PDB file of C-alpha atoms and ligand atoms in Angstrom:
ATOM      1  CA  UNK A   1       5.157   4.641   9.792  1.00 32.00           C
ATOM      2  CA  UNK A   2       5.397   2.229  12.520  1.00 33.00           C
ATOM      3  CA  UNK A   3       8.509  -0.034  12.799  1.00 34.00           C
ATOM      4  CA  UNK A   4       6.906  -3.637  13.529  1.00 38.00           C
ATOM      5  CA  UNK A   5       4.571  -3.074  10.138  1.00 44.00           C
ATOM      6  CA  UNK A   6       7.716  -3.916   8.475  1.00 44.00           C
ATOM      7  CA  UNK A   7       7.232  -0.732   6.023  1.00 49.00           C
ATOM      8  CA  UNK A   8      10.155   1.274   4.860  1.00 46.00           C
ATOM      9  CA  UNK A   9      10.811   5.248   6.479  1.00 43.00           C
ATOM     10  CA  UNK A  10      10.280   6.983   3.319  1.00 44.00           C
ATOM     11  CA  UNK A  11      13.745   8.470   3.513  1.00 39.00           C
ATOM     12  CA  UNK A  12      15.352   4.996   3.518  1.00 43.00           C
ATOM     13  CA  UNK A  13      14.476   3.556   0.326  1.00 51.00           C
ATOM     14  CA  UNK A  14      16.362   4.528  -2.282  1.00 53.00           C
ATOM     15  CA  UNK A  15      18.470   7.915  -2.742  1.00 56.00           C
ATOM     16  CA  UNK A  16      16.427  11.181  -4.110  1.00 56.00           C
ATOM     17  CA  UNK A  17      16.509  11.621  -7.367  1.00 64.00           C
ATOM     18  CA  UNK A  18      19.308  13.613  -8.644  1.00 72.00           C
ATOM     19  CA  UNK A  19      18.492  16.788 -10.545  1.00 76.00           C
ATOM     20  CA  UNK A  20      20.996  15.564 -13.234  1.00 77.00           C
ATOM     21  CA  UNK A  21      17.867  12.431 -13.853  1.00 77.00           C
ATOM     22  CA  UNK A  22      15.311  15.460 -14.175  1.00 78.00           C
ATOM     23  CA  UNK A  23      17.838  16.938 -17.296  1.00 79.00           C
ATOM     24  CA  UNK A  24      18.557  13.884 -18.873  1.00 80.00           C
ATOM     25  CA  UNK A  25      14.851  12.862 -18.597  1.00 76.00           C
ATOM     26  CA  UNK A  26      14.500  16.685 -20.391  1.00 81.00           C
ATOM     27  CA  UNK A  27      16.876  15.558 -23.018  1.00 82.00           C
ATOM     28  CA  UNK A  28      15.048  12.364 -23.891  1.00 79.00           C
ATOM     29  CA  UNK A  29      11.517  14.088 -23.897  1.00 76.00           C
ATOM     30  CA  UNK A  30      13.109  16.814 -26.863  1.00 73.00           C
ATOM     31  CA  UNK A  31      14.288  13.654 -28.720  1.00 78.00           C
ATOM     32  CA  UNK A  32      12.006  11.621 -28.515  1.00 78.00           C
ATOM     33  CA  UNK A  33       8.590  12.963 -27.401  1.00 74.00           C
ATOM     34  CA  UNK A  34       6.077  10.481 -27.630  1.00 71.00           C
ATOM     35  CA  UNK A  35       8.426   7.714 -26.446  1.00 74.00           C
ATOM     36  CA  UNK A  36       9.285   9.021 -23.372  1.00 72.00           C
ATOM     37  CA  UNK A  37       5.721  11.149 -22.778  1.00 71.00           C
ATOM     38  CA  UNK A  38       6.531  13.570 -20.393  1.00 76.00           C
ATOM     39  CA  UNK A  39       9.007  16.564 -19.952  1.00 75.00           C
ATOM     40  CA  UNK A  40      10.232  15.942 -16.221  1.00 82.00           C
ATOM     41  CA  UNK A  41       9.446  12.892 -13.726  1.00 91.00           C
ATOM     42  CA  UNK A  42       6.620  12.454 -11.770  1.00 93.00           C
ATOM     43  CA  UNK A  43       5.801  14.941  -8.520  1.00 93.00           C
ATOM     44  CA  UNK A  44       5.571  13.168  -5.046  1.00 94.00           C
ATOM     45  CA  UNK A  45       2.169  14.302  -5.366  1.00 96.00           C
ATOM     46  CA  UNK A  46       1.550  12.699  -8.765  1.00 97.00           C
ATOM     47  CA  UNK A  47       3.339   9.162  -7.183  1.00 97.00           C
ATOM     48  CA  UNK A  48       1.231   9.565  -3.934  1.00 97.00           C
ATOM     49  CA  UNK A  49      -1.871   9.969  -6.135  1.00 98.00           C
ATOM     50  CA  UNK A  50      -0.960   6.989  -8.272  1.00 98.00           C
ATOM     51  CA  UNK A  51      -0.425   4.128  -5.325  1.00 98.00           C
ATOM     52  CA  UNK A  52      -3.803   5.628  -3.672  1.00 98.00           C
ATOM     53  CA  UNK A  53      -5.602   2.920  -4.833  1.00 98.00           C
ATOM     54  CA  UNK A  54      -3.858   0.865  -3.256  1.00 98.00           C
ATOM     55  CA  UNK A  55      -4.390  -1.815  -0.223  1.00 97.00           C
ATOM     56  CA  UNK A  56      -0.596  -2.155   0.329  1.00 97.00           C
ATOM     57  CA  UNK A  57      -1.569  -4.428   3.765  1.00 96.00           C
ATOM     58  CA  UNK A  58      -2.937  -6.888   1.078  1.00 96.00           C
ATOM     59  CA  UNK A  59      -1.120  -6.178  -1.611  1.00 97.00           C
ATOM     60  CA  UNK A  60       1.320  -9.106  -2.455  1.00 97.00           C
ATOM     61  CA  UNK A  61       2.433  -8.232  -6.511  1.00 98.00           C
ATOM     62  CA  UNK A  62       1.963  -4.957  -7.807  1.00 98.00           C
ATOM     63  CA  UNK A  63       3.390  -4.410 -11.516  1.00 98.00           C
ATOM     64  CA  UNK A  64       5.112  -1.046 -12.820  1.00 98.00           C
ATOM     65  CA  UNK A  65       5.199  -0.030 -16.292  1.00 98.00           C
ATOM     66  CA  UNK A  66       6.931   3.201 -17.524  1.00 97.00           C
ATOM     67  CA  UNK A  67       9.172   3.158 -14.223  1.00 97.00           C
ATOM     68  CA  UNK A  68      11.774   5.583 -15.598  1.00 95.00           C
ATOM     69  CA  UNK A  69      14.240   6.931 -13.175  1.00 93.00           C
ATOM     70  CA  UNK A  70      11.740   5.963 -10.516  1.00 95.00           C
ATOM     71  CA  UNK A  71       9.485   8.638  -9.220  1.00 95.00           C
ATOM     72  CA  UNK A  72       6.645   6.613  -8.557  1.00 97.00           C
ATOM     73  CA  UNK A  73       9.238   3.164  -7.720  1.00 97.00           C
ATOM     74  CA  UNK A  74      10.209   5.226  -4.836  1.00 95.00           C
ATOM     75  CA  UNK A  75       6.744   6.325  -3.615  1.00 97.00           C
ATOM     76  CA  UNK A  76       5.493   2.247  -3.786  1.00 97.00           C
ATOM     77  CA  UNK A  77       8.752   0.839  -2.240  1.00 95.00           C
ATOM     78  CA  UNK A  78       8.095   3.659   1.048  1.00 95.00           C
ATOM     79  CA  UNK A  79       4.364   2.078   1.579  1.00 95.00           C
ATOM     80  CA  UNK A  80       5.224  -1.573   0.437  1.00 93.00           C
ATOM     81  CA  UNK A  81       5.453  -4.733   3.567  1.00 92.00           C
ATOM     82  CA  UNK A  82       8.105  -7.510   3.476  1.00 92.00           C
ATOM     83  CA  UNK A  83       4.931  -9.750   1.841  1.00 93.00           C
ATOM     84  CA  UNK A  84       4.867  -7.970  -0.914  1.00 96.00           C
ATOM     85  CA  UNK A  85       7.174  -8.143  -4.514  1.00 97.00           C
ATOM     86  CA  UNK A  86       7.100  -5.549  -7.683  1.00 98.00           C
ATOM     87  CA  UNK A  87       8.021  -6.299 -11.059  1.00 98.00           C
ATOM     88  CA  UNK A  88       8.699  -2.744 -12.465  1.00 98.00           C
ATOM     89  CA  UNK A  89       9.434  -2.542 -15.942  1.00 98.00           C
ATOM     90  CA  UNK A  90      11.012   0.235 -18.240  1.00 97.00           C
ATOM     91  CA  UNK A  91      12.405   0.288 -21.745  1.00 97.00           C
ATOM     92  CA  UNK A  92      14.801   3.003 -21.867  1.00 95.00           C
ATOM     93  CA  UNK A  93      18.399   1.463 -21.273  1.00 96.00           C
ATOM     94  CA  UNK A  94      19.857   4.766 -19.576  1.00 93.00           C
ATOM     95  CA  UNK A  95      17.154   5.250 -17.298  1.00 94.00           C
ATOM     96  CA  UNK A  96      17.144   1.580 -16.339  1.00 96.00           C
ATOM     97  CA  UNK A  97      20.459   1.448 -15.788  1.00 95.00           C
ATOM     98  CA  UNK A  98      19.561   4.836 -12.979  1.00 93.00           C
ATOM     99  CA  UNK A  99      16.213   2.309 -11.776  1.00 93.00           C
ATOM    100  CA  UNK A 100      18.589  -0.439 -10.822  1.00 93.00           C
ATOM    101  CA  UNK A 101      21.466   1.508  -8.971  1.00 92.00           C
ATOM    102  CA  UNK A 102      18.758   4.155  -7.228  1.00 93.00           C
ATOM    103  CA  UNK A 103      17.155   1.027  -5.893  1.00 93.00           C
ATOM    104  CA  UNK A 104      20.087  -1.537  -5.613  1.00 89.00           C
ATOM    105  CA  UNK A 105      19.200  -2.051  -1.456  1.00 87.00           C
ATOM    106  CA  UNK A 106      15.840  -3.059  -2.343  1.00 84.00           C
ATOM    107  CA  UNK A 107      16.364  -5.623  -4.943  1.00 77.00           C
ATOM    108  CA  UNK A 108      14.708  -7.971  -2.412  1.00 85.00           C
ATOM    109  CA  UNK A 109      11.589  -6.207  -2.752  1.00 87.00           C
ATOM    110  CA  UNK A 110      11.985  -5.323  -6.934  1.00 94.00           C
ATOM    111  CA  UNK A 111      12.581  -7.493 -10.343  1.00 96.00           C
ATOM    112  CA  UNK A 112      13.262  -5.526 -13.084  1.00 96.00           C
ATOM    113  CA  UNK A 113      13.030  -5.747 -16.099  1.00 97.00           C
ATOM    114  CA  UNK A 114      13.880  -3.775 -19.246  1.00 98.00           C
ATOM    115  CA  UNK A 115      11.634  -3.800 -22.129  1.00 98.00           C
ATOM    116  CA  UNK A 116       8.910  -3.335 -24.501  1.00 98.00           C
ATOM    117  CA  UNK A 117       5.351  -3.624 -22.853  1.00 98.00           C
ATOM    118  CA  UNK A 118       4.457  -5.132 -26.531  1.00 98.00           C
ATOM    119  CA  UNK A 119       5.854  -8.311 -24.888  1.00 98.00           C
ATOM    120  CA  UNK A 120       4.358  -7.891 -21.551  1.00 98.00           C
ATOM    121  CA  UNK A 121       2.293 -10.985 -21.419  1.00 98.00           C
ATOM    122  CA  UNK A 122       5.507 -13.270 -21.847  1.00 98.00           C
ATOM    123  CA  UNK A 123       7.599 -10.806 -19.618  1.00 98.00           C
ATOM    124  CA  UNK A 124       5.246 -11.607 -16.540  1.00 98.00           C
ATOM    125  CA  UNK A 125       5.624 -15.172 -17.209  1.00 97.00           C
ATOM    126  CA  UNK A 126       9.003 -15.009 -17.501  1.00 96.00           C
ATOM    127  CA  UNK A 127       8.950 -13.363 -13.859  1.00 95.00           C
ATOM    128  CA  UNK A 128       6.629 -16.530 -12.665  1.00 97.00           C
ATOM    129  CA  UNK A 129       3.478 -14.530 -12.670  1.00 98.00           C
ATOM    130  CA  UNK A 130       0.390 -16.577 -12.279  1.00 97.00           C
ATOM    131  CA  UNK A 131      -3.110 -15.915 -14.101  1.00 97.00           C
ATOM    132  CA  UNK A 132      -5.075 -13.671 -11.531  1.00 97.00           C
ATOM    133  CA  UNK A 133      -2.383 -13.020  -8.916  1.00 98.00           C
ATOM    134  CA  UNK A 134      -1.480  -9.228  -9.968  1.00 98.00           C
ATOM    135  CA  UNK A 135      -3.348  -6.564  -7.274  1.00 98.00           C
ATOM    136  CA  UNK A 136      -2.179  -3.262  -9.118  1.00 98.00           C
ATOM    137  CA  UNK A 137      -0.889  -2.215 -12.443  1.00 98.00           C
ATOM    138  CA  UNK A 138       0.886   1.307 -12.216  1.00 98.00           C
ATOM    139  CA  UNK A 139       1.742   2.605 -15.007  1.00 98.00           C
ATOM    140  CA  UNK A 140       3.712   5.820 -16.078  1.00 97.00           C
ATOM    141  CA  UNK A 141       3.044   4.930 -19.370  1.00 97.00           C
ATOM    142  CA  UNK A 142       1.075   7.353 -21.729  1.00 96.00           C
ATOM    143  CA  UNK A 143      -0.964   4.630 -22.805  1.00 97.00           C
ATOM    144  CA  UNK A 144      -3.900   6.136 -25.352  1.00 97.00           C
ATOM    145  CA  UNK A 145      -0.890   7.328 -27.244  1.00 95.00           C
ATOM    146  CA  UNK A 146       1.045   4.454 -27.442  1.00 96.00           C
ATOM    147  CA  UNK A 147       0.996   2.346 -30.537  1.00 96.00           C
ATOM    148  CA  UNK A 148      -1.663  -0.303 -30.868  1.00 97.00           C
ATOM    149  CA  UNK A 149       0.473  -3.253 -30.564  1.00 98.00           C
ATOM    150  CA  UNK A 150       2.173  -2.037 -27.026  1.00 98.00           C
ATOM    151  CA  UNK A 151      -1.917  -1.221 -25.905  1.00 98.00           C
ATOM    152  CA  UNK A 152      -2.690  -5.204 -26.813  1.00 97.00           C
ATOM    153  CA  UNK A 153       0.051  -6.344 -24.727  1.00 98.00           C
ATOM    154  CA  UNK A 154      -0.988  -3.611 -21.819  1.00 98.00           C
ATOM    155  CA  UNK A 155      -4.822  -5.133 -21.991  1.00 97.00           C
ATOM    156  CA  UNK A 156      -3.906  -8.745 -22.974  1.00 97.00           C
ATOM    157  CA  UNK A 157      -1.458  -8.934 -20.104  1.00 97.00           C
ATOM    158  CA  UNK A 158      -4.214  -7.142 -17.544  1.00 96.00           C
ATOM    159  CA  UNK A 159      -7.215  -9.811 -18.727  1.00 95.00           C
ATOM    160  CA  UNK A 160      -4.413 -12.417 -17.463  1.00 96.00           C
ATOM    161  CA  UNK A 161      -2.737 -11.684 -14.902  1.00 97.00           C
ATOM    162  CA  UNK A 162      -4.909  -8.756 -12.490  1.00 97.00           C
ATOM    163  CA  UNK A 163      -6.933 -10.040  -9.575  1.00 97.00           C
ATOM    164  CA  UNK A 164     -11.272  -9.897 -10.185  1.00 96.00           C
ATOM    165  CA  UNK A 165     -10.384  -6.876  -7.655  1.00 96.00           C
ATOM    166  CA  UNK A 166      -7.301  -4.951  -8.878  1.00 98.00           C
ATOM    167  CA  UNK A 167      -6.592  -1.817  -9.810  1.00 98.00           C
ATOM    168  CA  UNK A 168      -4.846  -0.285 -13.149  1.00 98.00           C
ATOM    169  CA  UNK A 169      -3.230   3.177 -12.102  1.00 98.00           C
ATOM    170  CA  UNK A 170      -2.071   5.438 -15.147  1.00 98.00           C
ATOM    171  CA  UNK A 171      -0.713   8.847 -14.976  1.00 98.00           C
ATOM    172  CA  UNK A 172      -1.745  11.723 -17.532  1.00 97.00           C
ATOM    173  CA  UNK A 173      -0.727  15.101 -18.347  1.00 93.00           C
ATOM    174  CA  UNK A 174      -3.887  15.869 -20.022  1.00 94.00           C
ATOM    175  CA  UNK A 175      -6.898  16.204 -17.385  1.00 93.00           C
ATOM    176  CA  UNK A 176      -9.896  13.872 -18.141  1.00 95.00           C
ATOM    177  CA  UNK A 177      -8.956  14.107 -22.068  1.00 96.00           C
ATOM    178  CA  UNK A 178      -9.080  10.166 -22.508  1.00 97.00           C
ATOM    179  CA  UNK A 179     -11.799   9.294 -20.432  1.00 98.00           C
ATOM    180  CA  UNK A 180     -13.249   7.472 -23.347  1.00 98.00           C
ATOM    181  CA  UNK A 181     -10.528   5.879 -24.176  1.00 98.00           C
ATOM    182  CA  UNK A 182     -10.124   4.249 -20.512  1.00 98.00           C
ATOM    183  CA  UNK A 183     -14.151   3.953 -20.408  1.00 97.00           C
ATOM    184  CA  UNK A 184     -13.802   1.492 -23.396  1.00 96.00           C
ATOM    185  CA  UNK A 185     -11.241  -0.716 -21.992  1.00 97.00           C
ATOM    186  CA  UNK A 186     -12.822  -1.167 -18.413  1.00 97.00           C
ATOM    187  CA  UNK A 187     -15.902  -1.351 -16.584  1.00 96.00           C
ATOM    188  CA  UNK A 188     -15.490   1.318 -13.870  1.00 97.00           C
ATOM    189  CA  UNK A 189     -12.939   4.420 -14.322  1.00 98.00           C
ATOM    190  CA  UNK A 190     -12.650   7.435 -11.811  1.00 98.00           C
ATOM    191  CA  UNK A 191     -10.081   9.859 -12.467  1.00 98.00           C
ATOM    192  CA  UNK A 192      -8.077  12.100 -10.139  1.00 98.00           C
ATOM    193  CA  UNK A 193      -6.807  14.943 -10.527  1.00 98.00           C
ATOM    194  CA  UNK A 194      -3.517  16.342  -9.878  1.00 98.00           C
ATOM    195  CA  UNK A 195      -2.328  19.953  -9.410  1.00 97.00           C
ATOM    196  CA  UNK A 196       0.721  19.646  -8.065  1.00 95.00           C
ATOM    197  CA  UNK A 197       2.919  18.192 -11.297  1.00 93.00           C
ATOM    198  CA  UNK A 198       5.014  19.666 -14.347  1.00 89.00           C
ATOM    199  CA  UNK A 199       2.298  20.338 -15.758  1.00 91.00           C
ATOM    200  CA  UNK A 200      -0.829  19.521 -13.935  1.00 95.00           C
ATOM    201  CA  UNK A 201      -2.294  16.070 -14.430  1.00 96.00           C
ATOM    202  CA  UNK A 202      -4.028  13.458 -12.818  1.00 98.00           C
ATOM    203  CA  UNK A 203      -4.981   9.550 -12.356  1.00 98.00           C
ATOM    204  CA  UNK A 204      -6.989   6.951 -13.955  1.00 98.00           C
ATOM    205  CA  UNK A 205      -7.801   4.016 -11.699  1.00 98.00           C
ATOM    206  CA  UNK A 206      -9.477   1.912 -13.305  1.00 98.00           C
ATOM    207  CA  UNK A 207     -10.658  -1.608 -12.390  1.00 97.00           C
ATOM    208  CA  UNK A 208     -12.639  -4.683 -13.970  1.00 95.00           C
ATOM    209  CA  UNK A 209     -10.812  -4.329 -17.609  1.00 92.00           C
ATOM    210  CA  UNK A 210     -12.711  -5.769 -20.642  1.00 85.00           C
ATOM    211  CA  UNK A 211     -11.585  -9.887 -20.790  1.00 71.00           C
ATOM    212  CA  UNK A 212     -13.236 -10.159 -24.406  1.00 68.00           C
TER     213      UNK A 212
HETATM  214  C1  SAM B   1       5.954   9.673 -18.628  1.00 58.06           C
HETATM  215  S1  SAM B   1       7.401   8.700 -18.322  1.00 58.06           S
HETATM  216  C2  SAM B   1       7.069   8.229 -16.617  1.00 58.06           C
HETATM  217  C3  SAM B   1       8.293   7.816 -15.858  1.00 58.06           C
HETATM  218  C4  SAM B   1       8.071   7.598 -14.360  1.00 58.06           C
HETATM  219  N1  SAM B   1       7.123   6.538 -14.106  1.00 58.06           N
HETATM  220  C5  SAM B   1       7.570   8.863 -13.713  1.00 58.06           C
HETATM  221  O1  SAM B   1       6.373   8.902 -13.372  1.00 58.06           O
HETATM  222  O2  SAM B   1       8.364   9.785 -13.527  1.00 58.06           O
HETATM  223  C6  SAM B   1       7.058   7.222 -19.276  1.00 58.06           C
HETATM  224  C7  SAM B   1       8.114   6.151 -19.144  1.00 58.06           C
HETATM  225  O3  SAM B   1       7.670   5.002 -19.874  1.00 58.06           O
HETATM  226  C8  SAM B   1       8.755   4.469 -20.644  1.00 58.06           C
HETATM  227  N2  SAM B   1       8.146   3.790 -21.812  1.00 58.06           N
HETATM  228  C9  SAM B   1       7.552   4.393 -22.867  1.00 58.06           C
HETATM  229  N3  SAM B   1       7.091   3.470 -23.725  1.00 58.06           N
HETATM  230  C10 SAM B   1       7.387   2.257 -23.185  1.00 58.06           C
HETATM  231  C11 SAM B   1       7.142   0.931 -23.615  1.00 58.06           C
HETATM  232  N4  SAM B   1       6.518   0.665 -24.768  1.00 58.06           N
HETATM  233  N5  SAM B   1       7.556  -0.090 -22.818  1.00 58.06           N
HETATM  234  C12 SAM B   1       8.178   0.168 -21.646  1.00 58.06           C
HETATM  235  N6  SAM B   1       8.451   1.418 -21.170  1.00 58.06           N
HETATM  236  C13 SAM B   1       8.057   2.461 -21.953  1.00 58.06           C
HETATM  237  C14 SAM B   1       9.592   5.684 -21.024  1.00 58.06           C
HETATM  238  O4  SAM B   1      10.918   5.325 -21.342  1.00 58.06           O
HETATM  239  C15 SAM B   1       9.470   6.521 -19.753  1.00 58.06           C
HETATM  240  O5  SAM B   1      10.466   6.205 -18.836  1.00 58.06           O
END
């Protein structure tokens, strides 16, 4: 990564993630389950896969939802340019407390926020989002599964706030499974799949989302 593009050495942003975030992320998962929607964080391979979409030399405000102890955080902060800012948002108070001190040097770069995505359209505007300025949603979230309310704030907030041309990224553990589901929410889905996770998953970018 060249030093006058401003980028980040991949090594510099943040520290790794402990293994003692993989076992508390383990505990959650067996008390919780659907809440926290996956046994162990995100591979580099499943993070790489998720920013793929995108343009990070045009890229000013990408949103994060589902950051957790910040798998895919990391991967976006290693590719992002001193023009751009992410909001990265996460519920769970333990692992945001781990989000804010893995990434404490690069609060320039990062808001966070902890919360509900229920209340995502008010949580953007509370971060000074405008209508239409959002290039990439990238979510960790197991969205089909979540509860209907927290999927109307996910789409309301996306009709708002994403660029004509940006991207919704969201991880799955379950290979092509909810193709339907994404198919019904936006115009063009492609999905990608992912070998290298616990367990094997893959990617739905998806772009133009229904503004009905
Ligand atoms: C499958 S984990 C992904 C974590 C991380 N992005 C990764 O890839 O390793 C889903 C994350 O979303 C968070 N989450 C679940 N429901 C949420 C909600 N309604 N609002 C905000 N965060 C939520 C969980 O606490 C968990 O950290």
């Amino acid at each position: 990564m060249g030093e006058g593009d401003g980028r980040r050495d991949d090594t510099s942003v943040g520290r790794p993630a402990a293994i003692s975030d993989h076992f508390l992320f383990m505990r959650k998962f067996f008390k919780h389950r659907r809440k926290i929607a996956s046994i162990w964080p995100s591979s580099r391979s499943m993070a790489k896969a998720c920013i793929s979409q995108v343009d990070f030399s045009r890229a000013r405000l990408i949103v994060e939802l589902g950051a957790g102890t910040g798998a895919i955080t990391q991967a976006i902060l290693s590719q992002i340019t001193p023009h751009t800012q992410l909001i990265a948002i996460e519920r769970d108070a333990d692992f945001f407390r781990i989000l804010r001190e893995r990434f404490a040097a690069t609060a320039d770069h990062i808001k966070f926020m902890q919360g509900d995505v229920v209340h995502l359209p008010e949580m953007l505007r509370d971060c000074g989002v405008r209508e239409g300025s959002v290039d990439a949603f990238i979510s960790g979230l197991g969205t089909p599964s979540l509860p209907a309310a927290a999927q109307q704030g996910i789409f309301k907030a996306l009709a708002w706030a994403a660029k004509p041309d940006g991207v919704f990224s969201n991880i799955t553990e379950v290979p092509l499974y909810y193709l339907p589901f994404y198919r019904r929410h936006f115009r063009r889905v492609q999905f990608q799949f992912v070998p290298l996770n616990i367990p094997p998953g893959g990617i739905y970018h998806c772009r133009e989302p229904d503004r009905g």
